[in-house]
Amino acid sequence: MSDSSTKQPIVDIFGEVLFDCFPGGRRVLGGAPFNVAWHLRAFGAAPRLISAVGDDPQGEQVRRAMQDWGMDTSALQTDPDHATGEVRVTLDDGEPTYEIIPDRAFDHIRADDLPPAGDLLYHGTLALRRPVSAATLSALKSRGHGMRFLDVNLRDPWWSADETRGLLQGADWVKLNRSELTLLVDGSGSSSNDGDGDGDDAQLTALATAFLAQYGLTGLVVTLGGDGAFALGPDTSPVRVAPAPALAVKDTVGAGDAFASVLILGMIRRWPLAATLERAQSFASRIVEQHGATAADPALYRPFLDQWGI
């Protein structure tokens, strides 16, 4: 694992940590903020996960896994009244459906136990489904971070358009998928389009430009599934990347979190946008070749550390 002993930016990662529970009893530790923090630590960054677990064996497992991986657990709260987060996964002809169990510890992250503000704040949308954690995020934002990164993840029924637009107004950089972009930009009046070529790039650029102006953003990243990603930043031309051809896809669940982690890494290391997007796509493409969103194996990260000169 890359050494993070030298002074570097603190990345506050706010949101859920939970277990995906599969038929047959298999339990996989995850949650988008947890996955992002896990990857950042492996890349030598200094993430600080601000979340909550229950006073239960699952909560202790989370804390132990973080400690074993060298992660900062100082902002991981223990809630004696609510169990550790859980998602129940069911399979129908191999296709998964997800039930995100309500009223769990990550819904009750306390504002009276927050650390001083770091240099960058990352958060999603799921952990804001209950008022306690939503109020805590507002309190955290009021402390002032150098940059705010919003990772949109609209999960029915745990979101509303008005609340999401409010979050967008307070962000600097935003990551979302194309359907979410079309849904949240004013006046698009169109549905998601899976086309490609110059016409599609022009449509994406127009949507992204309108979105940036509407919410006063610094930059925007739009994930396009198997077609890669598109980004628009300050003082740059639009950037588009695609995954390598003939990718051996096994599991796409963690692709977005892997992508987000390298976007943040590029921001704190001041990589050019094009290089950041290429590297994020490269790492996400590697993650979908394995089962699971993370891995407790430094060898997964070593080729990228070497290639990127970290």
PDB file of C-alpha atoms in Angstrom:
ATOM      1  CA  MET A   1       0.000   0.000   0.000  1.00  0.00           C
ATOM      2  CA  SER A   2       1.264   3.464  -0.853  1.00  0.00           C
ATOM      3  CA  ASP A   3       2.761   5.405   2.048  1.00  0.00           C
ATOM      4  CA  SER A   4       0.655   8.355   3.245  1.00  0.00           C
ATOM      5  CA  SER A   5       2.918   9.413   6.117  1.00  0.00           C
ATOM      6  CA  THR A   6       3.804  12.774   4.542  1.00  0.00           C
ATOM      7  CA  LYS A   7       1.459  15.716   5.044  1.00  0.00           C
ATOM      8  CA  GLN A   8      -1.216  15.777   2.393  1.00  0.00           C
ATOM      9  CA  PRO A   9      -4.792  16.968   1.903  1.00  0.00           C
ATOM     10  CA  ILE A  10      -7.426  15.413   4.140  1.00  0.00           C
ATOM     11  CA  VAL A  11     -10.398  14.100   2.167  1.00  0.00           C
ATOM     12  CA  ASP A  12     -13.578  13.929   4.243  1.00  0.00           C
ATOM     13  CA  ILE A  13     -15.834  11.137   2.981  1.00  0.00           C
ATOM     14  CA  PHE A  14     -19.348  11.477   4.389  1.00  0.00           C
ATOM     15  CA  GLY A  15     -22.031   8.814   4.131  1.00  0.00           C
ATOM     16  CA  GLU A  16     -22.983   5.199   4.400  1.00  0.00           C
ATOM     17  CA  VAL A  17     -21.029   2.112   5.312  1.00  0.00           C
ATOM     18  CA  LEU A  18     -23.031  -1.101   5.114  1.00  0.00           C
ATOM     19  CA  PHE A  19     -23.088  -4.776   4.264  1.00  0.00           C
ATOM     20  CA  ASP A  20     -24.560  -6.216   1.083  1.00  0.00           C
ATOM     21  CA  CYS A  21     -26.287  -9.416   2.230  1.00  0.00           C
ATOM     22  CA  PHE A  22     -26.706 -12.066  -0.463  1.00  0.00           C
ATOM     23  CA  PRO A  23     -28.815 -15.228  -0.531  1.00  0.00           C
ATOM     24  CA  GLY A  24     -27.007 -18.036   1.212  1.00  0.00           C
ATOM     25  CA  GLY A  25     -25.549 -15.801   3.907  1.00  0.00           C
ATOM     26  CA  ARG A  26     -22.671 -14.111   2.048  1.00  0.00           C
ATOM     27  CA  ARG A  27     -22.016 -10.587   3.377  1.00  0.00           C
ATOM     28  CA  VAL A  28     -19.878  -8.031   1.547  1.00  0.00           C
ATOM     29  CA  LEU A  29     -18.672  -4.822   3.182  1.00  0.00           C
ATOM     30  CA  GLY A  30     -19.363  -1.710   1.121  1.00  0.00           C
ATOM     31  CA  GLY A  31     -21.388   1.427   0.587  1.00  0.00           C
ATOM     32  CA  ALA A  32     -20.224   3.991  -1.973  1.00  0.00           C
ATOM     33  CA  PRO A  33     -18.476   6.368   0.484  1.00  0.00           C
ATOM     34  CA  PHE A  34     -16.738   3.462   2.196  1.00  0.00           C
ATOM     35  CA  ASN A  35     -15.552   2.085  -1.157  1.00  0.00           C
ATOM     36  CA  VAL A  36     -14.230   5.482  -2.250  1.00  0.00           C
ATOM     37  CA  ALA A  37     -12.354   5.910   1.040  1.00  0.00           C
ATOM     38  CA  TRP A  38     -10.931   2.385   0.765  1.00  0.00           C
ATOM     39  CA  HIS A  39      -9.519   3.020  -2.706  1.00  0.00           C
ATOM     40  CA  LEU A  40      -8.139   6.430  -1.775  1.00  0.00           C
ATOM     41  CA  ARG A  41      -6.251   4.949   1.150  1.00  0.00           C
ATOM     42  CA  ALA A  42      -4.757   2.275  -1.126  1.00  0.00           C
ATOM     43  CA  PHE A  43      -3.569   5.057  -3.447  1.00  0.00           C
ATOM     44  CA  GLY A  44      -1.772   6.748  -0.567  1.00  0.00           C
ATOM     45  CA  ALA A  45      -4.298   9.512   0.071  1.00  0.00           C
ATOM     46  CA  ALA A  46      -5.631  10.523   3.501  1.00  0.00           C
ATOM     47  CA  PRO A  47      -9.379   9.819   3.491  1.00  0.00           C
ATOM     48  CA  ARG A  48     -11.391  10.288   6.679  1.00  0.00           C
ATOM     49  CA  LEU A  49     -14.678   8.377   6.629  1.00  0.00           C
ATOM     50  CA  ILE A  50     -17.399  10.238   8.515  1.00  0.00           C
ATOM     51  CA  SER A  51     -20.080   7.655   9.152  1.00  0.00           C
ATOM     52  CA  ALA A  52     -21.693   5.530  11.855  1.00  0.00           C
ATOM     53  CA  VAL A  53     -21.960   1.841  12.649  1.00  0.00           C
ATOM     54  CA  GLY A  54     -23.999  -0.009  15.219  1.00  0.00           C
ATOM     55  CA  ASP A  55     -22.763  -1.347  18.535  1.00  0.00           C
ATOM     56  CA  ASP A  56     -22.849  -4.832  17.054  1.00  0.00           C
ATOM     57  CA  PRO A  57     -20.511  -7.443  15.537  1.00  0.00           C
ATOM     58  CA  GLN A  58     -20.964  -5.937  12.075  1.00  0.00           C
ATOM     59  CA  GLY A  59     -19.881  -2.526  13.331  1.00  0.00           C
ATOM     60  CA  GLU A  60     -16.799  -4.026  14.923  1.00  0.00           C
ATOM     61  CA  GLN A  61     -16.034  -5.797  11.641  1.00  0.00           C
ATOM     62  CA  VAL A  62     -16.155  -2.466   9.802  1.00  0.00           C
ATOM     63  CA  ARG A  63     -13.829  -0.824  12.294  1.00  0.00           C
ATOM     64  CA  ARG A  64     -11.390  -3.732  12.234  1.00  0.00           C
ATOM     65  CA  ALA A  65     -11.304  -3.834   8.421  1.00  0.00           C
ATOM     66  CA  MET A  66     -10.549  -0.109   8.298  1.00  0.00           C
ATOM     67  CA  GLN A  67      -7.781  -0.421  10.880  1.00  0.00           C
ATOM     68  CA  ASP A  68      -6.228  -3.355   9.057  1.00  0.00           C
ATOM     69  CA  TRP A  69      -6.212  -1.295   5.835  1.00  0.00           C
ATOM     70  CA  GLY A  70      -4.578   1.669   7.581  1.00  0.00           C
ATOM     71  CA  MET A  71      -7.652   3.901   7.408  1.00  0.00           C
ATOM     72  CA  ASP A  72      -8.493   6.724   9.775  1.00  0.00           C
ATOM     73  CA  THR A  73     -11.323   5.605  12.100  1.00  0.00           C
ATOM     74  CA  SER A  74     -11.430   8.770  14.224  1.00  0.00           C
ATOM     75  CA  ALA A  75     -14.705   9.957  12.638  1.00  0.00           C
ATOM     76  CA  LEU A  76     -16.424   6.552  12.539  1.00  0.00           C
ATOM     77  CA  GLN A  77     -19.147   6.880  15.161  1.00  0.00           C
ATOM     78  CA  THR A  78     -20.768   4.037  17.098  1.00  0.00           C
ATOM     79  CA  ASP A  79     -24.551   4.276  17.511  1.00  0.00           C
ATOM     80  CA  PRO A  80     -25.863   2.183  20.422  1.00  0.00           C
ATOM     81  CA  ASP A  81     -29.473   2.454  19.227  1.00  0.00           C
ATOM     82  CA  HIS A  82     -29.293   1.559  15.532  1.00  0.00           C
ATOM     83  CA  ALA A  83     -27.766  -1.421  13.761  1.00  0.00           C
ATOM     84  CA  THR A  84     -24.998  -1.250  11.161  1.00  0.00           C
ATOM     85  CA  GLY A  85     -26.229  -0.573   7.625  1.00  0.00           C
ATOM     86  CA  GLU A  86     -27.519  -3.421   5.513  1.00  0.00           C
ATOM     87  CA  VAL A  87     -28.711  -4.017   1.967  1.00  0.00           C
ATOM     88  CA  ARG A  88     -30.551  -7.239   1.214  1.00  0.00           C
ATOM     89  CA  VAL A  89     -29.782  -8.515  -2.253  1.00  0.00           C
ATOM     90  CA  THR A  90     -32.123 -10.931  -3.996  1.00  0.00           C
ATOM     91  CA  LEU A  91     -31.452 -12.631  -7.308  1.00  0.00           C
ATOM     92  CA  ASP A  92     -34.092 -13.293  -9.954  1.00  0.00           C
ATOM     93  CA  ASP A  93     -32.670 -15.272 -12.871  1.00  0.00           C
ATOM     94  CA  GLY A  94     -29.280 -13.905 -11.903  1.00  0.00           C
ATOM     95  CA  GLU A  95     -30.420 -10.268 -11.884  1.00  0.00           C
ATOM     96  CA  PRO A  96     -30.000  -8.547  -8.491  1.00  0.00           C
ATOM     97  CA  THR A  97     -32.533  -6.339  -6.764  1.00  0.00           C
ATOM     98  CA  TYR A  98     -31.685  -4.345  -3.651  1.00  0.00           C
ATOM     99  CA  GLU A  99     -33.597  -3.560  -0.488  1.00  0.00           C
ATOM    100  CA  ILE A 100     -31.805  -0.835   1.482  1.00  0.00           C
ATOM    101  CA  ILE A 101     -32.904  -1.411   5.071  1.00  0.00           C
ATOM    102  CA  PRO A 102     -34.128   1.841   6.659  1.00  0.00           C
ATOM    103  CA  ASP A 103     -33.230   3.477   9.968  1.00  0.00           C
ATOM    104  CA  ARG A 104     -29.684   2.193  10.300  1.00  0.00           C
ATOM    105  CA  ALA A 105     -26.664   3.702  12.021  1.00  0.00           C
ATOM    106  CA  PHE A 106     -25.537   5.692   8.965  1.00  0.00           C
ATOM    107  CA  ASP A 107     -28.926   7.445   9.037  1.00  0.00           C
ATOM    108  CA  HIS A 108     -27.949   8.867  12.437  1.00  0.00           C
ATOM    109  CA  ILE A 109     -24.479  10.395  11.992  1.00  0.00           C
ATOM    110  CA  ARG A 110     -24.210  12.931  14.815  1.00  0.00           C
ATOM    111  CA  ALA A 111     -23.270  16.568  14.307  1.00  0.00           C
ATOM    112  CA  ASP A 112     -21.853  16.899  17.833  1.00  0.00           C
ATOM    113  CA  ASP A 113     -18.982  14.526  17.061  1.00  0.00           C
ATOM    114  CA  LEU A 114     -17.538  15.957  13.847  1.00  0.00           C
ATOM    115  CA  PRO A 115     -13.846  16.560  13.129  1.00  0.00           C
ATOM    116  CA  PRO A 116     -12.489  19.877  11.863  1.00  0.00           C
ATOM    117  CA  ALA A 117     -13.067  20.372   8.154  1.00  0.00           C
ATOM    118  CA  GLY A 118     -10.676  18.672   5.767  1.00  0.00           C
ATOM    119  CA  ASP A 119      -9.495  20.001   2.425  1.00  0.00           C
ATOM    120  CA  LEU A 120     -12.100  18.263   0.252  1.00  0.00           C
ATOM    121  CA  LEU A 121     -15.571  16.960   1.110  1.00  0.00           C
ATOM    122  CA  TYR A 122     -17.085  14.016  -0.771  1.00  0.00           C
ATOM    123  CA  HIS A 123     -20.661  12.905  -0.203  1.00  0.00           C
ATOM    124  CA  GLY A 124     -23.448  11.120  -2.013  1.00  0.00           C
ATOM    125  CA  THR A 125     -27.212  11.236  -1.635  1.00  0.00           C
ATOM    126  CA  LEU A 126     -28.299   7.966   0.024  1.00  0.00           C
ATOM    127  CA  ALA A 127     -27.085   8.799   3.556  1.00  0.00           C
ATOM    128  CA  LEU A 128     -29.230  11.946   3.499  1.00  0.00           C
ATOM    129  CA  ARG A 129     -32.523  10.030   3.446  1.00  0.00           C
ATOM    130  CA  ARG A 130     -33.122  10.741   7.165  1.00  0.00           C
ATOM    131  CA  PRO A 131     -33.044  14.174   8.826  1.00  0.00           C
ATOM    132  CA  VAL A 132     -30.292  13.442  11.371  1.00  0.00           C
ATOM    133  CA  SER A 133     -27.559  12.675   8.856  1.00  0.00           C
ATOM    134  CA  ALA A 134     -28.864  15.352   6.478  1.00  0.00           C
ATOM    135  CA  ALA A 135     -28.541  17.968   9.230  1.00  0.00           C
ATOM    136  CA  THR A 136     -25.079  16.691  10.091  1.00  0.00           C
ATOM    137  CA  LEU A 137     -23.911  17.121   6.507  1.00  0.00           C
ATOM    138  CA  SER A 138     -25.210  20.697   6.576  1.00  0.00           C
ATOM    139  CA  ALA A 139     -23.236  21.309   9.766  1.00  0.00           C
ATOM    140  CA  LEU A 140     -20.136  19.793   8.191  1.00  0.00           C
ATOM    141  CA  LYS A 141     -20.479  21.987   5.108  1.00  0.00           C
ATOM    142  CA  SER A 142     -20.705  25.086   7.274  1.00  0.00           C
ATOM    143  CA  ARG A 143     -17.168  24.433   8.551  1.00  0.00           C
ATOM    144  CA  GLY A 144     -15.747  25.208   5.135  1.00  0.00           C
ATOM    145  CA  HIS A 145     -13.953  22.797   2.805  1.00  0.00           C
ATOM    146  CA  GLY A 146     -11.761  23.829  -0.075  1.00  0.00           C
ATOM    147  CA  MET A 147     -13.843  21.763  -2.490  1.00  0.00           C
ATOM    148  CA  ARG A 148     -17.129  19.863  -2.392  1.00  0.00           C
ATOM    149  CA  PHE A 149     -17.629  16.776  -4.552  1.00  0.00           C
ATOM    150  CA  LEU A 150     -21.189  15.443  -4.899  1.00  0.00           C
ATOM    151  CA  ASP A 151     -21.619  11.884  -6.176  1.00  0.00           C
ATOM    152  CA  VAL A 152     -25.258  11.647  -7.240  1.00  0.00           C
ATOM    153  CA  ASN A 153     -26.836   8.222  -6.754  1.00  0.00           C
ATOM    154  CA  LEU A 154     -30.617   8.371  -7.007  1.00  0.00           C
ATOM    155  CA  ARG A 155     -32.086   5.279  -5.326  1.00  0.00           C
ATOM    156  CA  ASP A 156     -35.861   4.981  -5.203  1.00  0.00           C
ATOM    157  CA  PRO A 157     -37.569   5.782  -2.908  1.00  0.00           C
ATOM    158  CA  TRP A 158     -34.735   7.525  -1.046  1.00  0.00           C
ATOM    159  CA  TRP A 159     -34.476  10.780  -2.957  1.00  0.00           C
ATOM    160  CA  SER A 160     -36.433  13.833  -4.064  1.00  0.00           C
ATOM    161  CA  ALA A 161     -35.782  16.198  -6.950  1.00  0.00           C
ATOM    162  CA  ASP A 162     -35.976  19.320  -4.761  1.00  0.00           C
ATOM    163  CA  GLU A 163     -33.502  18.017  -2.171  1.00  0.00           C
ATOM    164  CA  THR A 164     -31.105  16.815  -4.852  1.00  0.00           C
ATOM    165  CA  ARG A 165     -31.185  20.178  -6.614  1.00  0.00           C
ATOM    166  CA  GLY A 166     -30.415  21.840  -3.295  1.00  0.00           C
ATOM    167  CA  LEU A 167     -27.362  19.627  -2.897  1.00  0.00           C
ATOM    168  CA  LEU A 168     -26.250  20.475  -6.422  1.00  0.00           C
ATOM    169  CA  GLN A 169     -26.391  24.189  -5.626  1.00  0.00           C
ATOM    170  CA  GLY A 170     -23.836  23.671  -2.865  1.00  0.00           C
ATOM    171  CA  ALA A 171     -21.373  21.547  -4.863  1.00  0.00           C
ATOM    172  CA  ASP A 172     -18.217  22.368  -6.808  1.00  0.00           C
ATOM    173  CA  TRP A 173     -17.779  19.116  -8.751  1.00  0.00           C
ATOM    174  CA  VAL A 174     -20.557  16.634  -9.503  1.00  0.00           C
ATOM    175  CA  LYS A 175     -20.522  13.074 -10.788  1.00  0.00           C
ATOM    176  CA  LEU A 176     -23.717  11.473 -12.115  1.00  0.00           C
ATOM    177  CA  ASN A 177     -24.913   9.235 -14.908  1.00  0.00           C
ATOM    178  CA  ARG A 178     -26.547  10.407 -18.093  1.00  0.00           C
ATOM    179  CA  SER A 179     -30.088   9.578 -16.996  1.00  0.00           C
ATOM    180  CA  GLU A 180     -29.580  11.636 -13.829  1.00  0.00           C
ATOM    181  CA  LEU A 181     -28.136  14.509 -15.849  1.00  0.00           C
ATOM    182  CA  THR A 182     -31.149  14.558 -18.149  1.00  0.00           C
ATOM    183  CA  LEU A 183     -33.519  14.334 -15.199  1.00  0.00           C
ATOM    184  CA  LEU A 184     -31.950  17.172 -13.216  1.00  0.00           C
ATOM    185  CA  VAL A 185     -31.070  19.737 -15.897  1.00  0.00           C
ATOM    186  CA  ASP A 186     -33.798  22.317 -16.452  1.00  0.00           C
ATOM    187  CA  GLY A 187     -35.492  22.453 -19.813  1.00  0.00           C
ATOM    188  CA  SER A 188     -33.893  19.378 -21.376  1.00  0.00           C
ATOM    189  CA  GLY A 189     -37.265  17.747 -21.898  1.00  0.00           C
ATOM    190  CA  SER A 190     -35.576  14.687 -23.335  1.00  0.00           C
ATOM    191  CA  SER A 191     -34.816  11.170 -22.253  1.00  0.00           C
ATOM    192  CA  SER A 192     -31.441   9.468 -22.037  1.00  0.00           C
ATOM    193  CA  ASN A 193     -29.804   8.751 -25.397  1.00  0.00           C
ATOM    194  CA  ASP A 194     -27.345   5.934 -25.931  1.00  0.00           C
ATOM    195  CA  GLY A 195     -26.066   7.088 -29.285  1.00  0.00           C
ATOM    196  CA  ASP A 196     -22.456   7.848 -30.087  1.00  0.00           C
ATOM    197  CA  GLY A 197     -20.418   9.904 -32.483  1.00  0.00           C
ATOM    198  CA  ASP A 198     -20.115  13.635 -33.001  1.00  0.00           C
ATOM    199  CA  GLY A 199     -23.846  14.278 -32.573  1.00  0.00           C
ATOM    200  CA  ASP A 200     -23.899  12.545 -29.219  1.00  0.00           C
ATOM    201  CA  ASP A 201     -20.830  14.467 -28.052  1.00  0.00           C
ATOM    202  CA  ALA A 202     -22.499  17.717 -29.062  1.00  0.00           C
ATOM    203  CA  GLN A 203     -25.659  16.796 -27.149  1.00  0.00           C
ATOM    204  CA  LEU A 204     -23.654  15.835 -24.073  1.00  0.00           C
ATOM    205  CA  THR A 205     -21.690  19.077 -24.247  1.00  0.00           C
ATOM    206  CA  ALA A 206     -24.886  21.101 -24.505  1.00  0.00           C
ATOM    207  CA  LEU A 207     -26.486  19.289 -21.549  1.00  0.00           C
ATOM    208  CA  ALA A 208     -23.328  19.548 -19.454  1.00  0.00           C
ATOM    209  CA  THR A 209     -22.853  23.232 -20.234  1.00  0.00           C
ATOM    210  CA  ALA A 210     -26.451  23.956 -19.255  1.00  0.00           C
ATOM    211  CA  PHE A 211     -26.055  21.901 -16.083  1.00  0.00           C
ATOM    212  CA  LEU A 212     -22.849  23.723 -15.083  1.00  0.00           C
ATOM    213  CA  ALA A 213     -24.534  27.088 -15.544  1.00  0.00           C
ATOM    214  CA  GLN A 214     -27.750  26.065 -13.796  1.00  0.00           C
ATOM    215  CA  TYR A 215     -26.006  24.965 -10.604  1.00  0.00           C
ATOM    216  CA  GLY A 216     -22.914  27.182 -10.682  1.00  0.00           C
ATOM    217  CA  LEU A 217     -20.523  24.227 -10.761  1.00  0.00           C
ATOM    218  CA  THR A 218     -16.789  24.142 -11.335  1.00  0.00           C
ATOM    219  CA  GLY A 219     -16.895  20.808 -13.142  1.00  0.00           C
ATOM    220  CA  LEU A 220     -19.050  17.859 -14.088  1.00  0.00           C
ATOM    221  CA  VAL A 221     -18.408  14.186 -14.815  1.00  0.00           C
ATOM    222  CA  VAL A 222     -21.053  12.099 -16.561  1.00  0.00           C
ATOM    223  CA  THR A 223     -20.658   8.315 -16.489  1.00  0.00           C
ATOM    224  CA  LEU A 224     -21.923   6.501 -19.578  1.00  0.00           C
ATOM    225  CA  GLY A 225     -21.878   2.864 -18.496  1.00  0.00           C
ATOM    226  CA  GLY A 226     -20.200   0.697 -21.094  1.00  0.00           C
ATOM    227  CA  ASP A 227     -19.505   3.794 -23.210  1.00  0.00           C
ATOM    228  CA  GLY A 228     -17.111   5.293 -20.664  1.00  0.00           C
ATOM    229  CA  ALA A 229     -17.410   8.828 -19.318  1.00  0.00           C
ATOM    230  CA  PHE A 230     -17.575  12.493 -20.280  1.00  0.00           C
ATOM    231  CA  ALA A 231     -16.263  15.494 -18.344  1.00  0.00           C
ATOM    232  CA  LEU A 232     -16.419  19.243 -18.578  1.00  0.00           C
ATOM    233  CA  GLY A 233     -14.234  21.382 -16.340  1.00  0.00           C
ATOM    234  CA  PRO A 234     -13.074  24.971 -15.997  1.00  0.00           C
ATOM    235  CA  ASP A 235     -11.050  26.291 -18.917  1.00  0.00           C
ATOM    236  CA  THR A 236     -10.935  22.918 -20.689  1.00  0.00           C
ATOM    237  CA  SER A 237     -12.515  21.392 -23.747  1.00  0.00           C
ATOM    238  CA  PRO A 238     -14.918  18.501 -23.121  1.00  0.00           C
ATOM    239  CA  VAL A 239     -13.135  15.229 -22.436  1.00  0.00           C
ATOM    240  CA  ARG A 240     -14.521  11.779 -23.275  1.00  0.00           C
ATOM    241  CA  VAL A 241     -12.997   8.397 -22.496  1.00  0.00           C
ATOM    242  CA  ALA A 242     -14.071   4.848 -23.285  1.00  0.00           C
ATOM    243  CA  PRO A 243     -13.217   1.518 -21.663  1.00  0.00           C
ATOM    244  CA  ALA A 244     -10.805  -0.850 -23.356  1.00  0.00           C
ATOM    245  CA  PRO A 245     -12.436  -3.100 -25.967  1.00  0.00           C
ATOM    246  CA  ALA A 246     -13.313  -6.704 -25.135  1.00  0.00           C
ATOM    247  CA  LEU A 247     -13.328  -6.027 -21.398  1.00  0.00           C
ATOM    248  CA  ALA A 248     -13.891  -9.172 -19.327  1.00  0.00           C
ATOM    249  CA  VAL A 249     -16.722  -7.820 -17.170  1.00  0.00           C
ATOM    250  CA  LYS A 250     -17.597  -9.843 -14.063  1.00  0.00           C
ATOM    251  CA  ASP A 251     -19.218  -7.344 -11.701  1.00  0.00           C
ATOM    252  CA  THR A 252     -20.090  -3.696 -12.385  1.00  0.00           C
ATOM    253  CA  VAL A 253     -21.340  -2.842  -8.875  1.00  0.00           C
ATOM    254  CA  GLY A 254     -18.182  -1.008  -7.788  1.00  0.00           C
ATOM    255  CA  ALA A 255     -17.265   0.700 -11.059  1.00  0.00           C
ATOM    256  CA  GLY A 256     -18.685   4.110 -10.174  1.00  0.00           C
ATOM    257  CA  ASP A 257     -17.002   4.169  -6.762  1.00  0.00           C
ATOM    258  CA  ALA A 258     -13.657   3.193  -8.292  1.00  0.00           C
ATOM    259  CA  PHE A 259     -14.076   5.943 -10.870  1.00  0.00           C
ATOM    260  CA  ALA A 260     -14.944   8.539  -8.218  1.00  0.00           C
ATOM    261  CA  SER A 261     -11.942   7.648  -6.081  1.00  0.00           C
ATOM    262  CA  VAL A 262      -9.501   8.383  -8.908  1.00  0.00           C
ATOM    263  CA  LEU A 263     -11.344  11.588  -9.819  1.00  0.00           C
ATOM    264  CA  ILE A 264     -10.738  12.784  -6.257  1.00  0.00           C
ATOM    265  CA  LEU A 265      -7.140  11.592  -6.380  1.00  0.00           C
ATOM    266  CA  GLY A 266      -6.615  13.646  -9.526  1.00  0.00           C
ATOM    267  CA  MET A 267      -8.135  16.720  -7.898  1.00  0.00           C
ATOM    268  CA  ILE A 268      -5.933  16.627  -4.808  1.00  0.00           C
ATOM    269  CA  ARG A 269      -2.838  15.844  -6.918  1.00  0.00           C
ATOM    270  CA  ARG A 270      -3.772  18.490  -9.508  1.00  0.00           C
ATOM    271  CA  TRP A 271      -3.657  16.196 -12.504  1.00  0.00           C
ATOM    272  CA  PRO A 272      -4.999  17.590 -15.803  1.00  0.00           C
ATOM    273  CA  LEU A 273      -8.645  16.691 -16.357  1.00  0.00           C
ATOM    274  CA  ALA A 274      -7.930  14.500 -19.381  1.00  0.00           C
ATOM    275  CA  ALA A 275      -5.307  12.488 -17.494  1.00  0.00           C
ATOM    276  CA  THR A 276      -7.592  12.172 -14.463  1.00  0.00           C
ATOM    277  CA  LEU A 277     -10.463  10.873 -16.565  1.00  0.00           C
ATOM    278  CA  GLU A 278      -8.260   8.372 -18.425  1.00  0.00           C
ATOM    279  CA  ARG A 279      -6.851   7.057 -15.141  1.00  0.00           C
ATOM    280  CA  ALA A 280     -10.281   6.864 -13.513  1.00  0.00           C
ATOM    281  CA  GLN A 281     -11.603   4.880 -16.468  1.00  0.00           C
ATOM    282  CA  SER A 282      -8.582   2.582 -16.394  1.00  0.00           C
ATOM    283  CA  PHE A 283      -9.045   1.754 -12.717  1.00  0.00           C
ATOM    284  CA  ALA A 284     -12.814   1.319 -13.046  1.00  0.00           C
ATOM    285  CA  SER A 285     -12.219  -1.043 -15.971  1.00  0.00           C
ATOM    286  CA  ARG A 286      -9.943  -3.119 -13.764  1.00  0.00           C
ATOM    287  CA  ILE A 287     -12.491  -3.256 -10.924  1.00  0.00           C
ATOM    288  CA  VAL A 288     -15.262  -4.654 -13.139  1.00  0.00           C
ATOM    289  CA  GLU A 289     -12.964  -7.569 -13.997  1.00  0.00           C
ATOM    290  CA  GLN A 290     -13.256  -8.863 -10.418  1.00  0.00           C
ATOM    291  CA  HIS A 291     -16.093  -9.820  -8.088  1.00  0.00           C
ATOM    292  CA  GLY A 292     -16.636  -7.137  -5.468  1.00  0.00           C
ATOM    293  CA  ALA A 293     -16.181  -3.380  -5.326  1.00  0.00           C
ATOM    294  CA  THR A 294     -12.929  -3.466  -3.323  1.00  0.00           C
ATOM    295  CA  ALA A 295     -10.152  -5.878  -2.441  1.00  0.00           C
ATOM    296  CA  ALA A 296      -7.892  -6.126   0.605  1.00  0.00           C
ATOM    297  CA  ASP A 297      -4.915  -6.750  -1.650  1.00  0.00           C
ATOM    298  CA  PRO A 298      -2.312  -4.037  -2.297  1.00  0.00           C
ATOM    299  CA  ALA A 299      -1.296  -5.896  -5.474  1.00  0.00           C
ATOM    300  CA  LEU A 300      -4.528  -4.690  -7.107  1.00  0.00           C
ATOM    301  CA  TYR A 301      -3.321  -1.103  -6.825  1.00  0.00           C
ATOM    302  CA  ARG A 302       0.416  -1.522  -7.454  1.00  0.00           C
ATOM    303  CA  PRO A 303       0.341  -1.318 -11.290  1.00  0.00           C
ATOM    304  CA  PHE A 304      -1.596   1.955 -11.108  1.00  0.00           C
ATOM    305  CA  LEU A 305       0.683   3.413  -8.439  1.00  0.00           C
ATOM    306  CA  ASP A 306       3.684   2.574 -10.605  1.00  0.00           C
ATOM    307  CA  GLN A 307       2.126   3.834 -13.828  1.00  0.00           C
ATOM    308  CA  TRP A 308       0.927   7.094 -12.271  1.00  0.00           C
ATOM    309  CA  GLY A 309       4.184   7.746 -10.432  1.00  0.00           C
ATOM    310  CA  ILE A 310       2.653   7.738  -6.945  1.00  0.00           C
TER     311      ILE A 310
END
